[in-house]
Short mmCIF file of N, CA and C in Angstrom, two decimals:
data_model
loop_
_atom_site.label_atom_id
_atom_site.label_comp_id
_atom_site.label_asym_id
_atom_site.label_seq_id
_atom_site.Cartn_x
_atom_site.Cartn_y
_atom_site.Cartn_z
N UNK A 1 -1.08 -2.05 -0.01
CA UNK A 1 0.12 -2.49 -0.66
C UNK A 1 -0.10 -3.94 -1.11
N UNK A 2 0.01 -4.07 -2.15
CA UNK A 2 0.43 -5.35 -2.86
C UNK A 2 1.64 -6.08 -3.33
N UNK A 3 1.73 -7.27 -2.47
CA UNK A 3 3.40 -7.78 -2.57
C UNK A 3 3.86 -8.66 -4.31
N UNK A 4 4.21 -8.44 -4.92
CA UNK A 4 4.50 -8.62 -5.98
C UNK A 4 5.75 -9.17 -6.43
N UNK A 5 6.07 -10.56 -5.96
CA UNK A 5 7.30 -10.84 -6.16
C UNK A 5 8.51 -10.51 -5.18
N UNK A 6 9.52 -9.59 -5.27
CA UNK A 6 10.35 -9.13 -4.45
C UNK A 6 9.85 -7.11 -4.74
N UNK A 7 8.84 -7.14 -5.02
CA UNK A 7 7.82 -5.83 -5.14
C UNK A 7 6.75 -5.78 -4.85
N UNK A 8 6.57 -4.48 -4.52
CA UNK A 8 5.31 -4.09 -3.87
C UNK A 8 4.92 -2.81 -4.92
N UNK A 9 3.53 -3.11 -4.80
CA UNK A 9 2.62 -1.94 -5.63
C UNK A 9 2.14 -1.10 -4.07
N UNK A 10 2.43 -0.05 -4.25
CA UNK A 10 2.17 0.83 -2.84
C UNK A 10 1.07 2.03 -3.73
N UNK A 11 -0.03 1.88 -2.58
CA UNK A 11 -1.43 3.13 -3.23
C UNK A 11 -0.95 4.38 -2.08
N UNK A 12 -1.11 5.30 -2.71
CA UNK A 12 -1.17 6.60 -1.70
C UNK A 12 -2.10 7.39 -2.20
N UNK A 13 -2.54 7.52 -0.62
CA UNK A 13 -3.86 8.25 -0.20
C UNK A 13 -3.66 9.50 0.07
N UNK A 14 -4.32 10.80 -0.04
CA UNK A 14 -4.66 12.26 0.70
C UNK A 14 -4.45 11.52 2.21
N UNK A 15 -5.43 10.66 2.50
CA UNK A 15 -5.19 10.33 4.21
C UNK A 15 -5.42 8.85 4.55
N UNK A 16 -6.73 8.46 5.39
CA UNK A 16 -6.75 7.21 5.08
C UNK A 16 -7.11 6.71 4.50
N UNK A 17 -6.56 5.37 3.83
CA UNK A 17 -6.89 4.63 2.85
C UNK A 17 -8.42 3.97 2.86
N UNK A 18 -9.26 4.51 1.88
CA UNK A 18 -10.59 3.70 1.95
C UNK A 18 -11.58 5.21 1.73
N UNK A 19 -11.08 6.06 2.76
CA UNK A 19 -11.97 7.33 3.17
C UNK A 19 -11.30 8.49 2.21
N UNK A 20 -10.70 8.38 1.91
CA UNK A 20 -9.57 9.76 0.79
C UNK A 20 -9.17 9.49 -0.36
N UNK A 21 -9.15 10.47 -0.88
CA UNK A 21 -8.97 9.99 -2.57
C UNK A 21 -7.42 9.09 -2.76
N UNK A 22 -7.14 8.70 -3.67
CA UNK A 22 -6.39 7.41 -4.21
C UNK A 22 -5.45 8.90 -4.88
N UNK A 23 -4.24 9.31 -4.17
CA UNK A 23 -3.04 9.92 -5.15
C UNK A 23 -2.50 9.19 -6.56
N UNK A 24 -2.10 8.14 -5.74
CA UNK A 24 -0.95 7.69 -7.06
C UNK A 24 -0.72 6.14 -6.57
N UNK A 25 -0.34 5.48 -7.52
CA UNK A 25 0.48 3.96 -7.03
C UNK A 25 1.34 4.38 -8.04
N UNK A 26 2.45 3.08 -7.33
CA UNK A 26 3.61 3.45 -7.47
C UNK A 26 4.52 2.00 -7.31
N UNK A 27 5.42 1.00 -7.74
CA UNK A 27 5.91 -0.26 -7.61
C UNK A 27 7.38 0.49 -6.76
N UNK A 28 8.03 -0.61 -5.98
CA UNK A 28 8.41 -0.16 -5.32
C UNK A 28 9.27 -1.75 -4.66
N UNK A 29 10.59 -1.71 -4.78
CA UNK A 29 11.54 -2.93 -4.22
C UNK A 29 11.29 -3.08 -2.85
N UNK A 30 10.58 -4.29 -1.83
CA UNK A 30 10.41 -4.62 -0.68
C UNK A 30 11.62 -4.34 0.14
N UNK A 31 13.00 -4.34 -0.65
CA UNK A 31 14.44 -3.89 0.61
C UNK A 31 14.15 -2.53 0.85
N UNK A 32 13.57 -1.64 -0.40
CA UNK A 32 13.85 -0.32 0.07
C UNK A 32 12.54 0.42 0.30
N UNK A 33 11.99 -0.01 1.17
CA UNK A 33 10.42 0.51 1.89
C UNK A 33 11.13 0.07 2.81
N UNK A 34 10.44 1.02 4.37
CA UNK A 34 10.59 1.15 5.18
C UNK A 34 9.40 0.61 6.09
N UNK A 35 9.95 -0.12 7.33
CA UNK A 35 8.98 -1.18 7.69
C UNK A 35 8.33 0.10 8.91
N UNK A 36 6.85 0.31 8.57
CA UNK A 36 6.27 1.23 9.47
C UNK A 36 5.77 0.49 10.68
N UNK A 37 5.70 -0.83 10.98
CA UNK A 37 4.76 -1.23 11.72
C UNK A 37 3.30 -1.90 11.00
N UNK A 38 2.92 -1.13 9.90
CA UNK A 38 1.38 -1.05 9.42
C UNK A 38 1.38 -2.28 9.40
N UNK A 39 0.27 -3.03 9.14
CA UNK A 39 -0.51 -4.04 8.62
C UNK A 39 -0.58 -4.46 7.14
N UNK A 40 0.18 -5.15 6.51
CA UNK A 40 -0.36 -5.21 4.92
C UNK A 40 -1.70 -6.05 4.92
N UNK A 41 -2.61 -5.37 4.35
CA UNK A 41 -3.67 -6.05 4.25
C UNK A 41 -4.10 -6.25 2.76
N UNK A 42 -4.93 -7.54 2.60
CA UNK A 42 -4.55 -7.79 1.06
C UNK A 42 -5.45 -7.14 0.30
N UNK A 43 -5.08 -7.37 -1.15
CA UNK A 43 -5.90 -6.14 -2.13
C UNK A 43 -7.01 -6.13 -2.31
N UNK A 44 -8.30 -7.13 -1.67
CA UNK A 44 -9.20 -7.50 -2.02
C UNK A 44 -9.75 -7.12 -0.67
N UNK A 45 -9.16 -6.64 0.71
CA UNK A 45 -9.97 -6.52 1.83
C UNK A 45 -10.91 -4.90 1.41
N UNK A 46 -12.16 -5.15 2.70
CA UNK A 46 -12.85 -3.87 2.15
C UNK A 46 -12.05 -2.72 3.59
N UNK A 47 -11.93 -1.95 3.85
CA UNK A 47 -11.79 -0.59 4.40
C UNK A 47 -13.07 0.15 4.63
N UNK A 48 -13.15 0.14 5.71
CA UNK A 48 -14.80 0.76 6.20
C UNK A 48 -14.20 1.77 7.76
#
């Protein structure tokens, strides 16, 4: 997820992100996402 202002660009994955194909992105208002716990990690980290 990428924070974008008072938006977020959200990637969705088949599963986990890095290891599964890339579904869709999608922008998306930071009030109305739901806080999972996850980690935002930024767009440039690698996933291994």
């Amino acid at each position: 997820m990428r924070i974008l202002g008072d938006m977020a660009m959200v990637a969705w994955y088949a599963g986990e992100p890095g290891v599964t194909k890339l579904l869709n992105t999608e922008p998306f208002f930071l009030e109305d996402l739901i806080d999972t716990g996850d980690i935002v990690r930024p767009a440039n980290t690698v996933v291994h």
